[in-house]
């Protein structure tokens, strides 16, 4: 039996991937205030402390209300660069070797910030991290599901000149009342352009939304997927299709998707043969980055060495990185855990 200290140490040294990360959700309060001041944009809160004190959520919408307010100070390319670089610097120190990052163009277009401004800042930071540290990356444009499919189509048009920078598309924001099927046609258009597809499903929404994501949208993976466990047939389909679930433990705790980390379903997912991975979602709001998520699972959910290994392996195999790179990281993992 390995001690928690051994597992914590292993989790630190092992190469990690991040497959579910909203770049706007990495906006630390300190940086938000600094950029607000630089751009002369007023914030609703008087201080960093007052803002952080508001990070008490009872559901997804509570969080989203603050998330959209926070991102409203991002105006210029340099803001998007600084935000992305701050995140990449942090996770590089945690031995994250590959990131797949969501951005929410509609959250900025609505404030008059051009698509080009957003993506150029984010992409330049990703390229710099790749050059400096060899960190590989994919970029995922996410559609806001509380808006219309027409708005998603308009966003796709704006994205077309930048398709060589975009690897996939996602679906996020308020889940309840906005099922995946609402976006069926726009996802078909994305797939026709060769883009990968993922969707948030089963975070708060019912198993039916996960069915729609798989059977109608034909997603390449599922973001969250917690509520899929309520439906045995759905679990069997996810397993048979070897769909990766991008699970976010600290996010689930902060948004009351689980009551306690000891109740987190990630061990059950692994036991059922599902390809669960560990991710941080919106780390500036939820209490920690990649390492903090692993620490919480080791300390409070009692994951063992075999489970830790499986989570790390799933993060590599479920990513969209090149096959050759996958083999390299899998070899490193194998020798670390042997
Ligand atoms: N946007 C940012 N974080 C999100 C989450 N956890 N669920 C849905 N939309 C989001
Ligand atoms: Zn998310």
Coordinates of N, CA and C in Angstrom, one line a residue, residues 130-335:
X130 N 5.2 26.9 -26.2 CA 5.7 25.7 -26.9 C 7.2 25.9 -27.2
X131 N 7.6 27.1 -27.6 CA 9.0 27.4 -27.9 C 9.9 27.3 -26.7
X132 N 9.4 28.0 -25.6 CA 10.2 28.0 -24.4 C 10.3 26.7 -23.6
X133 N 9.2 26.0 -23.5 CA 9.2 24.8 -22.7 C 8.8 23.5 -23.4
X134 N 8.6 23.6 -24.7 CA 8.2 22.4 -25.4 C 6.7 21.9 -25.0
X135 N 6.0 22.9 -24.5 CA 4.6 22.5 -24.1 C 3.7 22.4 -25.4
X136 N 3.1 21.3 -25.6 CA 2.2 21.2 -26.8 C 0.8 21.7 -26.5
X137 N 0.0 22.0 -27.5 CA -1.3 22.6 -27.2 C -2.3 22.4 -28.3
X138 N -3.6 22.5 -28.0 CA -4.7 22.6 -29.0 C -5.6 23.7 -28.5
X139 N -6.2 24.3 -29.4 CA -7.1 25.5 -29.1 C -8.6 25.1 -29.5
X140 N -9.5 25.3 -28.6 CA -10.9 24.9 -28.8 C -11.8 26.2 -28.7
X141 N -12.5 26.4 -29.7 CA -13.4 27.6 -29.7 C -14.8 27.0 -29.1
X142 N -15.3 27.7 -28.1 CA -16.5 27.2 -27.5 C -17.7 28.1 -27.8
X143 N -18.8 27.5 -28.1 CA -20.1 28.2 -28.3 C -20.8 28.3 -27.0
X144 N -21.4 29.5 -26.7 CA -22.2 29.7 -25.5 C -23.6 29.2 -25.8
X145 N -24.0 28.2 -25.0 CA -25.3 27.5 -25.3 C -26.5 28.3 -24.8
X146 N -26.3 29.4 -24.0 CA -27.5 30.2 -23.7 C -27.8 31.1 -24.8
X147 N -27.0 31.3 -25.8 CA -27.2 32.1 -27.0 C -27.8 31.2 -28.1
X148 N -28.2 31.8 -29.2 CA -28.9 31.0 -30.3 C -27.9 30.3 -31.1
X149 N -28.4 29.3 -31.9 CA -27.6 28.6 -32.9 C -27.1 29.6 -34.0
X150 N -28.0 30.6 -34.3 CA -27.6 31.6 -35.3 C -26.4 32.3 -34.8
X151 N -26.3 32.7 -33.6 CA -25.1 33.4 -33.0 C -23.9 32.5 -33.1
X152 N -24.0 31.2 -32.9 CA -22.9 30.3 -33.0 C -22.4 30.2 -34.5
X153 N -23.4 30.2 -35.4 CA -23.0 30.2 -36.9 C -22.3 31.5 -37.2
X154 N -22.7 32.7 -36.7 CA -22.0 33.9 -36.9 C -20.6 33.9 -36.4
X155 N -20.4 33.3 -35.2 CA -19.1 33.1 -34.6 C -18.2 32.2 -35.5
X156 N -18.8 31.2 -36.0 CA -18.0 30.3 -36.9 C -17.5 31.0 -38.2
X157 N -18.4 31.9 -38.7 CA -18.0 32.7 -39.9 C -16.7 33.5 -39.5
X158 N -16.8 34.2 -38.3 CA -15.6 35.0 -37.9 C -14.4 34.2 -37.7
X159 N -14.6 32.9 -37.3 CA -13.4 32.1 -37.0 C -12.7 31.6 -38.3
X160 N -13.5 31.6 -39.4 CA -13.0 30.9 -40.6 C -11.6 31.4 -41.1
X161 N -11.2 32.7 -41.0 CA -9.8 33.0 -41.4 C -8.8 32.4 -40.4
X162 N -9.2 31.9 -39.3 CA -8.2 31.4 -38.3 C -8.3 29.9 -38.1
X163 N -8.9 29.2 -39.0 CA -9.1 27.8 -38.8 C -7.8 27.0 -38.6
X164 N -6.7 27.5 -39.2 CA -5.5 26.7 -39.0 C -5.0 26.9 -37.5
X165 N -5.5 27.7 -36.7 CA -5.2 27.8 -35.3 C -6.1 27.1 -34.4
X166 N -7.3 26.7 -35.0 CA -8.3 26.1 -34.1 C -8.4 24.6 -34.4
X167 N -8.4 23.9 -33.3 CA -8.4 22.4 -33.5 C -9.8 21.8 -33.3
X168 N -10.6 22.5 -32.5 CA -11.9 21.9 -32.2 C -12.9 22.9 -31.7
X169 N -14.1 22.5 -31.5 CA -15.1 23.4 -31.0 C -15.8 22.7 -29.8
X170 N -16.3 23.5 -28.9 CA -17.0 23.0 -27.7 C -18.3 23.7 -27.5
X171 N -19.0 23.3 -26.4 CA -20.3 23.9 -26.0 C -20.3 24.1 -24.5
X172 N -20.4 25.4 -24.1 CA -20.4 25.6 -22.6 C -21.4 26.6 -22.2
X173 N -21.3 27.1 -21.0 CA -22.3 28.0 -20.4 C -23.5 27.3 -19.8
X174 N -24.6 28.0 -19.6 CA -25.7 27.4 -18.8 C -26.3 26.2 -19.5
X175 N -26.2 25.1 -18.8 CA -26.6 23.8 -19.4 C -28.1 23.6 -19.4
X176 N -28.7 23.8 -18.2 CA -30.1 23.4 -18.1 C -31.0 24.3 -19.0
X177 N -31.8 23.6 -19.8 CA -32.7 24.3 -20.7 C -32.0 24.6 -22.1
X178 N -30.7 24.2 -22.2 CA -30.0 24.4 -23.5 C -29.4 23.1 -23.9
X179 N -30.2 22.1 -24.4 CA -29.6 20.8 -24.8 C -28.7 20.8 -26.0
X180 N -27.8 19.9 -26.1 CA -26.9 19.8 -27.3 C -27.7 19.9 -28.6
X181 N -28.8 19.3 -28.7 CA -29.5 19.2 -30.0 C -29.8 20.6 -30.6
X182 N -29.9 21.6 -29.7 CA -30.1 23.0 -30.1 C -29.0 23.4 -31.1
X183 N -27.9 22.8 -31.1 CA -26.7 23.2 -31.9 C -26.3 22.2 -32.9
X184 N -27.2 21.3 -33.2 CA -26.9 20.2 -34.2 C -26.3 20.7 -35.5
X185 N -27.0 21.7 -36.1 CA -26.6 22.1 -37.4 C -25.2 22.8 -37.4
X186 N -24.9 23.6 -36.4 CA -23.6 24.3 -36.4 C -22.5 23.3 -36.1
X187 N -22.8 22.3 -35.3 CA -21.7 21.3 -35.1 C -21.5 20.4 -36.4
X188 N -22.5 20.2 -37.1 CA -22.4 19.5 -38.4 C -21.5 20.3 -39.3
X189 N -21.7 21.6 -39.3 CA -20.9 22.5 -40.2 C -19.4 22.5 -39.7
X190 N -19.2 22.4 -38.4 CA -17.8 22.4 -37.9 C -17.1 21.1 -38.3
X191 N -17.9 20.0 -38.1 CA -17.3 18.7 -38.5 C -16.9 18.7 -40.0
X192 N -17.8 19.3 -40.8 CA -17.5 19.3 -42.2 C -16.2 20.1 -42.5
X193 N -15.9 21.0 -41.6 CA -14.6 21.8 -41.8 C -13.4 21.1 -41.2
X194 N -13.6 19.9 -40.6 CA -12.5 19.1 -40.1 C -12.2 19.3 -38.6
X195 N -13.1 20.1 -38.0 CA -12.8 20.4 -36.5 C -13.3 19.2 -35.7
X196 N -12.6 19.0 -34.6 CA -13.0 18.0 -33.5 C -14.1 18.7 -32.8
X197 N -14.9 17.8 -32.1 CA -16.1 18.4 -31.4 C -16.1 17.8 -30.0
X198 N -16.4 18.7 -29.0 CA -16.6 18.2 -27.6 C -17.8 19.1 -27.1
X199 N -18.4 18.6 -26.0 CA -19.5 19.4 -25.4 C -19.6 19.2 -23.9
X200 N -19.9 20.2 -23.2 CA -20.2 20.1 -21.8 C -21.5 19.3 -21.7
X201 N -21.6 18.2 -21.0 CA -22.9 17.5 -20.9 C -22.9 16.7 -19.6
X202 N -24.0 16.7 -18.9 CA -24.1 16.0 -17.7 C -23.4 16.6 -16.5
X203 N -23.1 17.9 -16.6 CA -22.6 18.6 -15.4 C -23.7 18.9 -14.5
X204 N -24.7 19.6 -14.9 CA -26.0 19.8 -14.2 C -27.1 19.2 -15.0
X205 N -26.9 19.0 -16.3 CA -28.0 18.5 -17.2 C -28.2 17.0 -17.0
X206 N -29.3 16.5 -17.4 CA -29.7 15.1 -17.3 C -28.9 14.2 -18.3
X207 N -29.0 12.9 -18.0 CA -28.3 11.9 -18.9 C -28.8 12.1 -20.4
X208 N -30.0 12.5 -20.6 CA -30.6 12.8 -21.9 C -29.6 13.7 -22.7
X209 N -29.1 14.7 -22.1 CA -28.2 15.7 -22.8 C -26.9 15.0 -23.2
X210 N -26.4 14.0 -22.4 CA -25.2 13.2 -22.8 C -25.5 12.3 -24.0
X211 N -26.7 11.7 -23.9 CA -27.2 10.9 -25.1 C -27.1 11.8 -26.4
X212 N -27.7 13.0 -26.3 CA -27.8 13.9 -27.5 C -26.4 14.2 -27.9
X213 N -25.5 14.5 -27.0 CA -24.1 14.9 -27.4 C -23.5 13.7 -28.2
X214 N -23.7 12.5 -27.7 CA -23.1 11.3 -28.4 C -23.8 11.0 -29.7
X215 N -25.1 10.8 -29.6 CA -25.9 10.2 -30.8 C -26.2 11.3 -31.8
X216 N -26.5 12.5 -31.4 CA -26.8 13.5 -32.4 C -25.6 14.3 -32.9
X217 N -24.9 14.9 -31.9 CA -23.7 15.7 -32.2 C -22.5 14.9 -32.6
X218 N -22.5 13.7 -32.1 CA -21.3 12.8 -32.4 C -20.0 13.4 -31.9
X219 N -20.0 13.7 -30.6 CA -18.8 14.3 -30.0 C -17.6 13.4 -30.0
X220 N -16.4 14.0 -30.0 CA -15.2 13.2 -29.9 C -14.9 12.9 -28.4
X221 N -15.4 13.8 -27.5 CA -15.3 13.5 -26.1 C -16.4 14.3 -25.3
X222 N -16.5 14.1 -24.0 CA -17.5 14.7 -23.2 C -16.9 15.5 -22.1
X223 N -17.3 16.7 -21.9 CA -16.8 17.5 -20.8 C -17.7 17.4 -19.6
X224 N -17.1 16.9 -18.5 CA -17.8 16.5 -17.3 C -18.4 15.1 -17.4
X225 N -19.7 15.0 -17.7 CA -20.3 13.7 -17.9 C -20.7 13.0 -16.6
X226 N -20.6 13.8 -15.5 CA -21.0 13.2 -14.2 C -22.3 12.4 -14.2
X227 N -23.3 13.1 -14.7 CA -24.7 12.6 -14.6 C -25.0 11.4 -15.5
X228 N -24.0 11.1 -16.4 CA -24.1 9.9 -17.2 C -24.2 8.6 -16.3
X229 N -23.6 8.7 -15.1 CA -23.6 7.5 -14.3 C -25.0 7.1 -13.8
X230 N -26.0 8.0 -14.0 CA -27.4 7.7 -13.6 C -28.1 6.7 -14.5
X231 N -27.4 6.5 -15.7 CA -28.0 5.7 -16.8 C -27.1 4.6 -17.2
X232 N -27.4 3.3 -16.8 CA -26.6 2.2 -17.1 C -26.3 2.0 -18.6
X233 N -27.3 2.2 -19.4 CA -27.1 2.0 -20.9 C -26.2 3.0 -21.4
X234 N -26.3 4.2 -20.9 CA -25.5 5.3 -21.4 C -24.0 5.0 -21.0
X235 N -23.8 4.5 -19.8 CA -22.4 4.2 -19.3 C -21.9 3.1 -20.3
X236 N -22.7 2.2 -20.7 CA -22.2 1.1 -21.6 C -21.8 1.7 -22.9
X237 N -22.6 2.7 -23.4 CA -22.2 3.3 -24.7 C -20.9 4.1 -24.6
X238 N -20.8 4.9 -23.5 CA -19.6 5.7 -23.4 C -18.4 4.8 -23.3
X239 N -18.5 3.6 -22.6 CA -17.4 2.7 -22.5 C -17.1 2.0 -23.9
X240 N -18.2 1.6 -24.5 CA -18.0 0.9 -25.8 C -17.3 1.9 -26.8
X241 N -17.7 3.1 -26.8 CA -17.1 4.1 -27.8 C -15.8 4.7 -27.3
X242 N -15.4 4.3 -26.1 CA -14.1 4.7 -25.5 C -14.1 6.3 -25.5
X243 N -15.2 6.9 -25.1 CA -15.2 8.3 -25.1 C -14.5 8.8 -23.8
X244 N -13.7 9.8 -23.9 CA -13.0 10.4 -22.8 C -13.9 11.3 -22.1
X245 N -13.9 11.3 -20.7 CA -14.7 12.3 -19.9 C -13.7 13.2 -19.3
X246 N -13.8 14.5 -19.5 CA -12.9 15.5 -18.9 C -13.6 15.9 -17.6
X247 N -13.2 15.3 -16.6 CA -13.8 15.5 -15.2 C -13.0 16.6 -14.5
X248 N -13.7 17.3 -13.7 CA -13.1 18.5 -13.0 C -13.5 18.5 -11.5
X249 N -12.7 17.8 -10.7 CA -13.0 17.6 -9.3 C -13.3 18.9 -8.5
X250 N -12.4 19.8 -8.5 CA -12.6 21.0 -7.6 C -13.8 21.8 -8.1
X251 N -13.9 21.9 -9.5 CA -15.1 22.6 -10.0 C -16.4 21.9 -9.5
X252 N -16.4 20.6 -9.6 CA -17.6 19.9 -9.1 C -18.0 20.2 -7.7
X253 N -16.9 20.4 -6.9 CA -17.1 20.7 -5.4 C -17.7 22.1 -5.3
X254 N -17.0 23.1 -6.0 CA -17.4 24.5 -5.8 C -18.8 24.8 -6.4
X255 N -19.2 24.0 -7.4 CA -20.5 24.3 -8.0 C -21.5 23.3 -7.5
X256 N -21.2 22.6 -6.4 CA -22.2 21.8 -5.8 C -22.7 20.6 -6.7
X257 N -21.9 20.2 -7.6 CA -22.2 19.0 -8.4 C -22.0 17.8 -7.6
X258 N -21.0 17.9 -6.7 CA -20.8 16.9 -5.6 C -20.9 17.6 -4.2
X259 N -21.3 16.9 -3.2 CA -21.4 17.5 -1.9 C -20.0 17.6 -1.2
X260 N -19.2 16.6 -1.5 CA -18.0 16.4 -0.7 C -17.0 15.7 -1.6
X261 N -15.7 16.0 -1.5 CA -14.7 15.3 -2.3 C -14.7 13.8 -2.1
X262 N -15.1 13.4 -0.9 CA -15.1 12.0 -0.6 C -16.2 11.3 -1.4
X263 N -17.2 12.0 -1.9 CA -18.3 11.5 -2.7 C -18.0 11.6 -4.2
X264 N -16.8 12.1 -4.6 CA -16.6 12.3 -6.0 C -16.7 11.0 -6.8
X265 N -17.4 11.0 -7.9 CA -17.6 9.7 -8.7 C -16.4 9.3 -9.5
X266 N -15.3 10.0 -9.5 CA -14.2 9.6 -10.4 C -13.7 8.2 -10.3
X267 N -13.7 7.7 -9.0 CA -13.3 6.3 -8.8 C -14.3 5.3 -9.4
X268 N -15.6 5.7 -9.3 CA -16.6 4.8 -9.9 C -16.5 4.8 -11.4
X269 N -16.2 6.0 -11.9 CA -16.0 6.1 -13.4 C -14.9 5.1 -13.8
X270 N -13.8 5.1 -13.1 CA -12.7 4.3 -13.5 C -13.1 2.8 -13.3
X271 N -13.8 2.5 -12.2 CA -14.1 1.1 -11.9 C -15.1 0.6 -13.0
X272 N -15.9 1.5 -13.6 CA -16.8 1.1 -14.7 C -16.1 1.0 -16.0
X273 N -14.8 1.3 -16.0 CA -14.0 1.2 -17.3 C -14.2 2.5 -18.2
X274 N -14.6 3.6 -17.6 CA -14.7 4.8 -18.3 C -13.4 5.6 -18.3
X275 N -13.1 6.3 -19.4 CA -11.9 7.0 -19.5 C -11.9 8.4 -18.9
X276 N -11.9 8.4 -17.6 CA -12.0 9.7 -16.9 C -10.6 10.3 -16.8
X277 N -10.6 11.7 -16.9 CA -9.3 12.4 -16.8 C -9.5 13.5 -15.7
X278 N -8.4 14.1 -15.3 CA -8.5 15.2 -14.3 C -8.1 16.5 -14.9
X279 N -9.0 17.5 -14.6 CA -8.8 18.8 -15.2 C -9.3 19.9 -14.3
X280 N -9.0 21.2 -14.6 CA -9.3 22.2 -13.6 C -10.4 23.2 -14.0
X281 N -10.9 23.2 -15.2 CA -12.1 23.9 -15.6 C -11.8 25.5 -15.5
X282 N -12.0 26.0 -14.3 CA -11.9 27.5 -14.1 C -11.1 27.7 -12.8
X283 N -9.8 27.4 -12.9 CA -9.0 27.3 -11.6 C -8.9 28.5 -10.7
X284 N -9.0 29.7 -11.3 CA -8.9 30.9 -10.5 C -10.2 31.1 -9.6
X285 N -11.3 30.4 -10.0 CA -12.5 30.5 -9.3 C -12.8 29.3 -8.4
X286 N -12.1 28.2 -8.7 CA -12.5 27.0 -8.0 C -11.5 26.5 -7.0
X287 N -10.4 27.2 -6.8 CA -9.5 26.9 -5.7 C -8.3 26.1 -6.1
X288 N -8.0 26.0 -7.3 CA -6.7 25.4 -7.7 C -6.6 24.9 -9.1
X289 N -5.3 24.8 -9.5 CA -4.9 24.4 -10.8 C -4.8 22.8 -10.9
X290 N -4.1 22.3 -11.8 CA -4.1 20.9 -12.0 C -3.6 20.1 -10.8
X291 N -2.5 20.6 -10.2 CA -1.9 19.8 -9.1 C -2.9 19.8 -7.9
X292 N -3.6 20.9 -7.7 CA -4.6 21.0 -6.6 C -5.7 20.0 -6.8
X293 N -6.1 19.8 -8.0 CA -7.1 18.8 -8.3 C -6.6 17.3 -8.0
X294 N -5.4 17.0 -8.4 CA -4.8 15.7 -8.1 C -4.7 15.6 -6.5
X295 N -4.2 16.7 -5.9 CA -4.0 16.6 -4.4 C -5.4 16.3 -3.7
X296 N -6.4 16.9 -4.2 CA -7.7 16.7 -3.6 C -8.2 15.3 -3.8
X297 N -7.9 14.7 -4.9 CA -8.3 13.3 -5.2 C -7.5 12.3 -4.3
X298 N -6.2 12.7 -4.2 CA -5.4 11.8 -3.4 C -5.7 11.9 -1.9
X299 N -5.8 13.1 -1.4 CA -6.1 13.3 0.0 C -7.5 13.0 0.5
X300 N -8.5 13.3 -0.4 CA -9.9 13.2 0.1 C -10.7 12.1 -0.6
X301 N -10.3 11.7 -1.8 CA -11.1 10.7 -2.5 C -10.4 9.3 -2.4
X302 N -9.2 9.3 -1.8 CA -8.5 8.1 -1.6 C -8.2 7.3 -2.8
X303 N -7.8 8.0 -3.9 CA -7.4 7.2 -5.1 C -6.1 6.5 -4.8
X304 N -6.0 5.3 -5.4 CA -4.7 4.5 -5.2 C -3.8 4.7 -6.4
X305 N -2.6 4.0 -6.3 CA -1.6 4.2 -7.3 C -2.1 3.8 -8.7
X306 N -2.8 2.7 -8.8 CA -3.3 2.2 -10.1 C -4.3 3.2 -10.7
X307 N -5.1 3.8 -9.8 CA -6.1 4.8 -10.3 C -5.4 6.1 -10.8
X308 N -4.4 6.5 -10.0 CA -3.6 7.7 -10.4 C -3.0 7.5 -11.8
X309 N -2.4 6.3 -11.9 CA -1.7 6.0 -13.2 C -2.8 6.0 -14.4
X310 N -3.9 5.4 -14.1 CA -4.9 5.3 -15.1 C -5.4 6.7 -15.5
X311 N -5.6 7.6 -14.5 CA -6.0 9.0 -14.8 C -5.0 9.7 -15.7
X312 N -3.7 9.5 -15.4 CA -2.7 10.2 -16.1 C -2.6 9.6 -17.6
X313 N -2.7 8.3 -17.7 CA -2.7 7.6 -19.0 C -3.9 8.1 -19.8
X314 N -5.1 8.2 -19.2 CA -6.3 8.6 -19.9 C -6.1 10.1 -20.4
X315 N -5.4 10.9 -19.6 CA -5.2 12.3 -20.0 C -4.4 12.4 -21.3
X316 N -3.5 11.4 -21.5 CA -2.7 11.4 -22.7 C -3.4 10.8 -23.9
X317 N -4.0 9.6 -23.6 CA -4.7 9.0 -24.7 C -5.9 9.7 -25.2
X318 N -6.6 10.4 -24.3 CA -7.8 11.2 -24.6 C -7.6 12.5 -25.2
X319 N -6.3 12.9 -25.2 CA -6.0 14.2 -25.8 C -6.0 14.2 -27.3
X320 N -5.8 15.3 -27.9 CA -5.8 15.4 -29.4 C -4.3 15.6 -29.9
X321 N -3.3 15.2 -29.0 CA -1.9 15.4 -29.4 C -1.5 14.3 -30.5
X322 N -0.4 14.6 -31.1 CA 0.1 13.6 -32.1 C 0.3 12.2 -31.5
X323 N 0.1 11.2 -32.3 CA 0.3 9.8 -31.7 C 1.8 9.6 -31.2
X324 N 2.7 10.1 -31.9 CA 4.1 10.0 -31.5 C 4.4 10.5 -30.2
X325 N 3.8 11.7 -29.9 CA 4.0 12.4 -28.7 C 3.3 11.7 -27.5
X326 N 2.1 11.1 -27.9 CA 1.4 10.2 -26.9 C 2.3 9.1 -26.4
X327 N 3.0 8.4 -27.4 CA 3.8 7.3 -27.0 C 5.0 7.8 -26.1
X328 N 5.6 8.9 -26.4 CA 6.7 9.4 -25.5 C 6.2 9.6 -24.1
X329 N 5.1 10.3 -23.9 CA 4.6 10.6 -22.6 C 4.1 9.3 -21.9
X330 N 3.6 8.4 -22.6 CA 3.1 7.1 -22.0 C 4.3 6.3 -21.5
X331 N 5.4 6.4 -22.3 CA 6.7 5.7 -21.9 C 7.2 6.3 -20.6
X332 N 7.2 7.6 -20.5 CA 7.6 8.3 -19.3 C 6.8 7.9 -18.1
X333 N 5.5 7.8 -18.3 CA 4.6 7.4 -17.2 C 4.9 6.0 -16.8
X334 N 5.1 5.1 -17.7 CA 5.3 3.7 -17.4 C 6.5 3.6 -16.5
X335 N 7.6 4.3 -16.9 CA 8.8 4.1 -16.1 C 8.7 4.7 -14.7

